[in-house]
Amino acid sequence: MKRIAVLTSGGDSPGMNAALRAVVRCGIYHDMEVYAVHNGYEGLIDNKFERMSRRSVADILHRGGTIIKTARSERFLNPEGRKIAYANLRKLGIEGLIVIGGNGSLAGAKTLAEESGIPVMGLPGTIDNDLAYTDYTIGFDTAVNTVLEAIGNIRDTSSSHDRSTVIEVMGRHCGDIALYAGIAGGAELVLIPEADIPVEAIVDKVNEGIETGKLHNIIIRAEGFPISSQDLIDILKKGTGQDVKLVVLSYLQRGGSPTFRDRMLATDCGMLAVELLSQGITNRAIGEVGGEIVHLDLAKALETRRTLPEELFEEIKVLSM
Ligand code: F6P
């Protein structure tokens, strides 16, 4: 395989640049021509290719975001848009495409391979950690650490004012950012879409904390949790008589310099993607399982369903007493 392309797609995540750097440099190491596609699948349709040199990815390892930009592409969801994308890839003689993105982006890569016959590789680039085939996605660790820092700041002020605070975090339909940051941050309650909890139990938990002399109550709410943050605030104000504040971390979680873990995961996944293509192995999803970098059939990877780690819930119950 002598000519490959790489793109970043969907919501950006810290570590995407590290993965891009690994793909470009490993490709050049294997005497490949490496092209970046700007703006994700939109750029594929708009023919936005850039031939990359080893210097094109200099000084980006530590930078959040993606220097080749990303987008959510409505046009790529339609066969007409995809046909243009395939023609552009063929015109340039691209023999393999590496896609760095989340669930939807990797599903797009699978469709591209099936419809065009052009081989693909999928790297799990999203802060959501919602790709069940891998323990971690690129950007998740950095996002959780960003939330942890926010929790620390909120603890300081909440305990100064005997307040309860709801902190809303991202993750779309996945609660992992809330779950892991909640445990590591010592939150009193973690509300995630994967686990039902009656409203009464939420109010009781906060009241129990107040009665037992807790300095503050921190409730982490994943954005996919069915009760909205504003409704939750209103319910808690009414049920506890406390001054309950809301902090929405929003896009803070998408930026920042990638952590050591995300840099390593991104680099290892990027390297493996190119190594596999150089050996003629294609249409794989790459990730980390049990501390090892692995690759599996892309279609099978996307069918993987995650079971909620119940023991993590137990931890919160015990530790937040
Ligand atoms: O998929 C990553 C993510 O940050 C989600 O957690 C969030 O719900 C979504 O992207 C926001 O999408 P956008 O960046 O298009 O507003």
Coordinates of C-alpha atoms and ligand atoms in Angstrom, one line a residue:
M1 CA 0.0 0.0 0.0
K2 CA 1.7 3.2 -1.2
R3 CA -0.8 6.0 -0.8
I4 CA -3.1 6.5 2.2
A5 CA -5.3 9.2 3.6
V6 CA -6.4 10.2 7.1
L7 CA -9.3 12.3 8.5
T8 CA -10.7 13.4 11.8
S9 CA -14.5 13.3 12.1
G10 CA -17.3 14.1 14.6
G11 CA -16.7 16.0 17.8
D12 CA -13.0 16.8 18.2
S13 CA -11.1 15.3 21.1
P14 CA -7.7 15.8 22.8
G15 CA -5.3 13.3 21.3
M16 CA -6.6 13.5 17.7
N17 CA -3.4 15.5 16.8
A18 CA -1.2 12.9 18.4
A19 CA -2.9 10.2 16.4
L20 CA -2.6 12.2 13.2
R21 CA 1.1 12.7 13.9
A22 CA 1.6 8.9 14.4
V23 CA -0.2 8.1 11.2
V24 CA 1.8 10.6 9.1
R25 CA 5.2 9.7 10.5
C26 CA 4.6 5.9 10.5
G27 CA 3.3 6.1 6.9
I28 CA 6.4 8.0 5.8
Y29 CA 8.5 5.5 7.6
H30 CA 6.9 2.8 5.5
D31 CA 7.6 4.8 2.3
M32 CA 3.9 5.7 1.9
E33 CA 2.5 9.0 0.6
V34 CA 0.2 10.3 3.3
Y35 CA -2.7 12.7 2.6
A36 CA -4.7 14.5 5.2
V37 CA -8.4 15.2 4.5
H38 CA -9.4 18.6 6.0
N39 CA -12.9 18.9 7.6
G40 CA -13.7 15.2 7.9
Y41 CA -16.1 13.6 5.5
E42 CA -17.2 17.1 4.3
G43 CA -13.6 17.6 3.1
L44 CA -13.7 14.2 1.4
I45 CA -16.7 15.4 -0.6
D46 CA -15.1 18.8 -1.2
N47 CA -11.8 17.2 -2.3
K48 CA -9.8 18.9 0.4
F49 CA -6.7 16.8 0.4
E50 CA -3.2 17.9 1.6
R51 CA 0.0 15.9 1.0
M52 CA 1.6 15.6 4.5
S53 CA 5.3 15.7 5.2
R54 CA 7.0 14.7 8.5
R55 CA 7.2 18.5 9.3
S56 CA 3.4 18.9 8.7
V57 CA 2.8 17.3 12.1
A58 CA 5.6 19.0 14.0
D59 CA 4.7 20.5 17.4
I60 CA 1.1 19.2 17.5
L61 CA 1.5 16.2 19.9
H62 CA 0.6 18.3 22.9
R63 CA -2.2 20.3 21.3
G64 CA -5.9 19.6 21.8
G65 CA -8.3 19.8 18.9
T66 CA -7.3 18.7 15.3
I67 CA -5.2 20.7 12.9
I68 CA -6.9 19.1 10.0
K69 CA -10.3 20.2 11.4
T70 CA -13.4 18.0 11.7
A71 CA -17.1 18.3 10.9
R72 CA -20.4 16.5 11.1
S73 CA -21.4 15.8 7.5
E74 CA -25.1 15.6 6.6
R75 CA -24.0 15.2 2.9
F76 CA -22.0 12.0 3.7
L77 CA -25.2 10.4 5.1
N78 CA -26.6 10.5 1.5
P79 CA -25.5 8.1 -1.2
E80 CA -25.0 11.0 -3.7
G81 CA -22.5 12.7 -1.2
R82 CA -20.7 9.4 -0.6
K83 CA -20.4 8.8 -4.4
I84 CA -18.5 12.1 -4.8
A85 CA -16.3 11.2 -1.8
Y86 CA -15.4 7.8 -3.4
A87 CA -14.7 9.4 -6.7
N88 CA -12.3 11.9 -5.1
L89 CA -10.5 9.1 -3.2
R90 CA -10.1 7.1 -6.5
K91 CA -9.0 10.2 -8.5
L92 CA -6.1 10.6 -6.0
G93 CA -5.3 6.9 -6.0
I94 CA -5.9 6.5 -2.3
E95 CA -5.5 2.9 -1.4
G96 CA -6.5 3.1 2.3
L97 CA -8.4 5.6 4.5
I98 CA -7.8 6.0 8.3
V99 CA -10.8 7.6 10.1
I100 CA -10.3 9.0 13.6
G101 CA -13.7 9.6 15.2
G102 CA -16.5 8.3 17.3
N103 CA -19.4 5.9 16.8
G104 CA -21.0 7.7 13.8
S105 CA -17.6 8.3 12.1
L106 CA -16.5 4.7 12.3
A107 CA -19.9 3.6 11.1
G108 CA -19.3 5.9 8.1
A109 CA -16.0 4.3 7.5
K110 CA -17.6 0.9 7.5
T111 CA -20.2 2.1 4.9
L112 CA -17.4 3.6 2.8
A113 CA -15.5 0.3 2.7
E114 CA -18.6 -1.7 1.9
E115 CA -19.8 0.6 -0.9
S116 CA -16.5 1.7 -2.5
G117 CA -14.2 -1.3 -1.7
I118 CA -11.6 1.2 -0.5
P119 CA -10.0 -0.3 2.7
V120 CA -10.4 1.6 6.0
M121 CA -9.0 1.7 9.5
G122 CA -11.0 3.1 12.5
L123 CA -9.4 4.8 15.5
P124 CA -11.7 5.7 18.5
G125 CA -11.4 9.5 18.6
T126 CA -14.1 10.9 21.0
I127 CA -14.3 12.1 24.6
D128 CA -17.5 10.1 25.1
N129 CA -15.9 6.7 25.5
D130 CA -19.0 5.3 23.8
L131 CA -17.3 2.7 21.6
A132 CA -17.9 -0.5 23.5
Y133 CA -15.2 -2.5 21.7
T134 CA -12.4 -0.5 23.4
D135 CA -11.9 0.2 27.1
Y136 CA -11.0 3.8 26.4
T137 CA -11.4 6.2 23.5
I138 CA -8.8 8.9 22.6
G139 CA -9.8 12.1 24.5
F140 CA -11.7 10.4 27.3
D141 CA -8.9 10.5 29.9
T142 CA -8.3 14.2 29.2
A143 CA -12.0 15.0 29.4
V144 CA -12.3 13.2 32.8
N145 CA -9.3 15.1 34.1
T146 CA -10.8 18.4 33.0
V147 CA -14.0 17.5 34.9
L148 CA -12.0 16.4 37.9
E149 CA -10.4 19.9 38.1
A150 CA -13.8 21.5 37.9
I151 CA -15.1 19.3 40.7
G152 CA -12.2 20.3 42.9
N153 CA -13.0 24.0 42.3
I154 CA -16.7 23.5 42.9
R155 CA -16.0 21.6 46.1
D156 CA -14.1 24.6 47.5
T157 CA -16.9 27.1 47.0
S158 CA -19.7 24.7 47.8
S159 CA -18.3 23.9 51.2
S160 CA -17.8 27.6 51.9
H161 CA -21.5 28.1 51.4
D162 CA -23.1 24.8 52.5
R163 CA -24.4 24.5 48.9
S164 CA -25.3 21.6 46.6
T165 CA -24.1 21.8 43.0
V166 CA -25.2 20.0 39.9
I167 CA -22.3 19.6 37.4
E168 CA -23.5 18.7 33.9
V169 CA -21.0 16.8 31.8
M170 CA -20.9 15.7 28.1
G171 CA -21.0 12.1 26.8
R172 CA -24.1 12.2 24.6
H173 CA -25.9 8.9 25.4
C174 CA -22.9 7.5 27.4
G175 CA -22.4 8.2 31.1
D176 CA -18.7 7.2 31.4
I177 CA -17.4 10.8 31.8
A178 CA -19.8 11.3 34.7
L179 CA -19.2 7.9 36.2
Y180 CA -15.4 7.9 36.3
A181 CA -15.1 11.6 37.2
G182 CA -17.8 11.2 39.8
I183 CA -15.9 8.4 41.5
A184 CA -12.5 9.9 41.2
G185 CA -13.9 13.3 42.2
G186 CA -15.8 12.1 45.3
A187 CA -19.2 13.2 44.1
E188 CA -22.2 12.3 46.3
L189 CA -24.4 11.3 43.3
V190 CA -23.7 10.4 39.7
L191 CA -26.7 10.5 37.3
I192 CA -26.2 8.6 34.0
P193 CA -28.5 7.6 31.2
E194 CA -27.7 3.9 31.7
A195 CA -29.0 3.8 35.2
D196 CA -32.5 4.7 36.4
I197 CA -32.8 6.4 39.8
P198 CA -36.1 7.7 41.2
V199 CA -36.3 11.4 41.9
E200 CA -37.2 10.8 45.5
A201 CA -33.9 8.8 46.0
I202 CA -32.0 11.8 44.6
V203 CA -33.6 14.2 47.0
D204 CA -33.3 11.8 49.9
K205 CA -29.5 11.3 49.2
V206 CA -28.9 15.1 49.4
N207 CA -31.0 15.5 52.5
E208 CA -29.2 12.6 54.2
G209 CA -25.9 14.4 53.4
I210 CA -27.2 17.6 54.9
E211 CA -28.5 15.8 58.0
T212 CA -25.2 14.0 58.5
G213 CA -23.2 17.2 58.3
K214 CA -21.8 17.0 54.8
L215 CA -20.0 20.2 53.8
H216 CA -21.5 20.1 50.3
N217 CA -23.3 17.9 47.9
I218 CA -21.9 17.4 44.4
I219 CA -24.2 15.8 41.9
I220 CA -22.6 14.9 38.5
R221 CA -25.3 14.7 35.8
A222 CA -24.4 13.2 32.4
E223 CA -26.1 15.2 29.6
G224 CA -28.0 12.1 28.5
F225 CA -29.7 11.6 31.9
P226 CA -33.5 11.9 31.3
I227 CA -34.2 14.6 33.9
S228 CA -32.8 17.9 32.6
S229 CA -30.3 19.9 34.7
Q230 CA -32.7 22.8 35.3
D231 CA -35.5 20.4 36.4
L232 CA -33.1 18.7 38.7
I233 CA -32.1 22.1 40.3
D234 CA -35.8 23.0 40.8
I235 CA -36.6 19.5 42.3
L236 CA -33.6 19.7 44.7
K237 CA -34.3 23.3 45.8
K238 CA -37.8 22.3 46.6
G239 CA -36.9 19.0 48.3
T240 CA -33.9 20.2 50.3
G241 CA -34.5 23.9 50.9
Q242 CA -30.9 24.4 49.9
D243 CA -29.5 27.0 47.4
V244 CA -28.6 24.6 44.6
K245 CA -26.3 25.8 41.8
L246 CA -25.8 24.5 38.2
V247 CA -22.4 24.3 36.4
V248 CA -22.5 23.2 32.8
L249 CA -19.0 22.2 31.7
S250 CA -19.9 21.9 28.0
Y251 CA -17.1 22.5 25.6
L252 CA -14.4 22.9 28.2
Q253 CA -14.3 19.0 28.1
R254 CA -13.4 19.0 24.4
G255 CA -10.2 21.0 24.7
G256 CA -7.0 21.0 26.5
S257 CA -3.6 19.4 26.1
P258 CA -4.0 15.6 25.9
T259 CA -2.9 13.7 29.0
F260 CA -0.1 11.1 28.9
R261 CA -2.6 8.3 28.6
D262 CA -4.4 9.9 25.7
R263 CA -1.1 10.7 23.9
M264 CA 0.0 7.1 24.3
L265 CA -3.3 5.6 23.3
A266 CA -3.5 7.9 20.2
T267 CA 0.1 7.3 19.2
D268 CA -0.1 3.5 19.6
C269 CA -3.4 3.3 17.7
G270 CA -2.1 5.5 14.9
M271 CA 1.0 3.5 14.5
L272 CA -0.9 0.1 14.5
A273 CA -3.3 1.4 11.9
V274 CA -0.5 2.1 9.5
E275 CA 1.4 -1.1 10.3
L276 CA -1.7 -3.2 9.6
L277 CA -2.3 -1.4 6.3
S278 CA 1.3 -1.9 5.3
Q279 CA 0.7 -5.6 5.8
G280 CA -2.4 -5.6 3.7
I281 CA -4.7 -6.0 6.8
T282 CA -7.8 -3.8 6.4
N283 CA -11.2 -2.8 7.8
R284 CA -10.2 -3.1 11.4
A285 CA -11.2 -1.0 14.5
I286 CA -8.3 -0.3 16.8
G287 CA -8.4 0.3 20.5
E288 CA -7.2 -0.7 24.0
V289 CA -8.5 -3.7 25.9
G290 CA -7.0 -4.8 29.2
G291 CA -4.1 -2.4 28.7
E292 CA -3.2 -3.9 25.3
I293 CA -3.6 -2.1 21.9
V294 CA -5.8 -4.4 19.9
H295 CA -7.5 -4.5 16.5
L296 CA -10.7 -6.3 15.5
D297 CA -13.1 -6.5 12.6
L298 CA -14.7 -3.1 12.2
A299 CA -18.2 -4.4 11.7
K300 CA -17.9 -6.6 14.8
A301 CA -16.5 -3.8 16.8
L302 CA -19.4 -1.6 16.0
E303 CA -21.9 -4.3 17.1
T304 CA -20.2 -4.6 20.5
R305 CA -22.5 -3.6 23.4
R306 CA -21.2 -2.5 26.7
T307 CA -22.5 -3.7 30.1
L308 CA -22.5 -1.2 32.8
P309 CA -19.8 -1.9 35.4
E310 CA -22.2 -2.3 38.4
E311 CA -19.3 -2.4 40.8
L312 CA -18.5 1.2 40.0
F313 CA -21.9 2.1 41.2
E314 CA -21.4 0.3 44.4
E315 CA -18.2 2.3 44.9
I316 CA -20.1 5.6 44.7
K317 CA -22.8 4.3 47.2
V318 CA -20.2 3.3 49.7
L319 CA -17.7 6.2 49.3
S320 CA -20.3 9.0 49.3
M321 CA -21.8 8.1 52.6
Ligands
F6P1 O1 -19.4 13.4 20.7 C1 -18.7 14.4 21.5 C2 -19.6 15.4 22.0 O2 -18.8 16.3 22.8 C3 -20.7 14.9 22.9 O3 -20.3 14.6 24.2 C4 -21.7 16.1 22.8 O4 -23.0 15.8 23.2 C5 -21.6 16.5 21.4 O5 -20.2 16.1 20.9 C6 -21.8 18.0 21.1 O6 -21.8 18.0 19.6 P1 -21.4 19.4 18.9 O7 -19.9 19.6 19.1 O8 -21.8 19.1 17.5 O9 -22.2 20.5 19.5

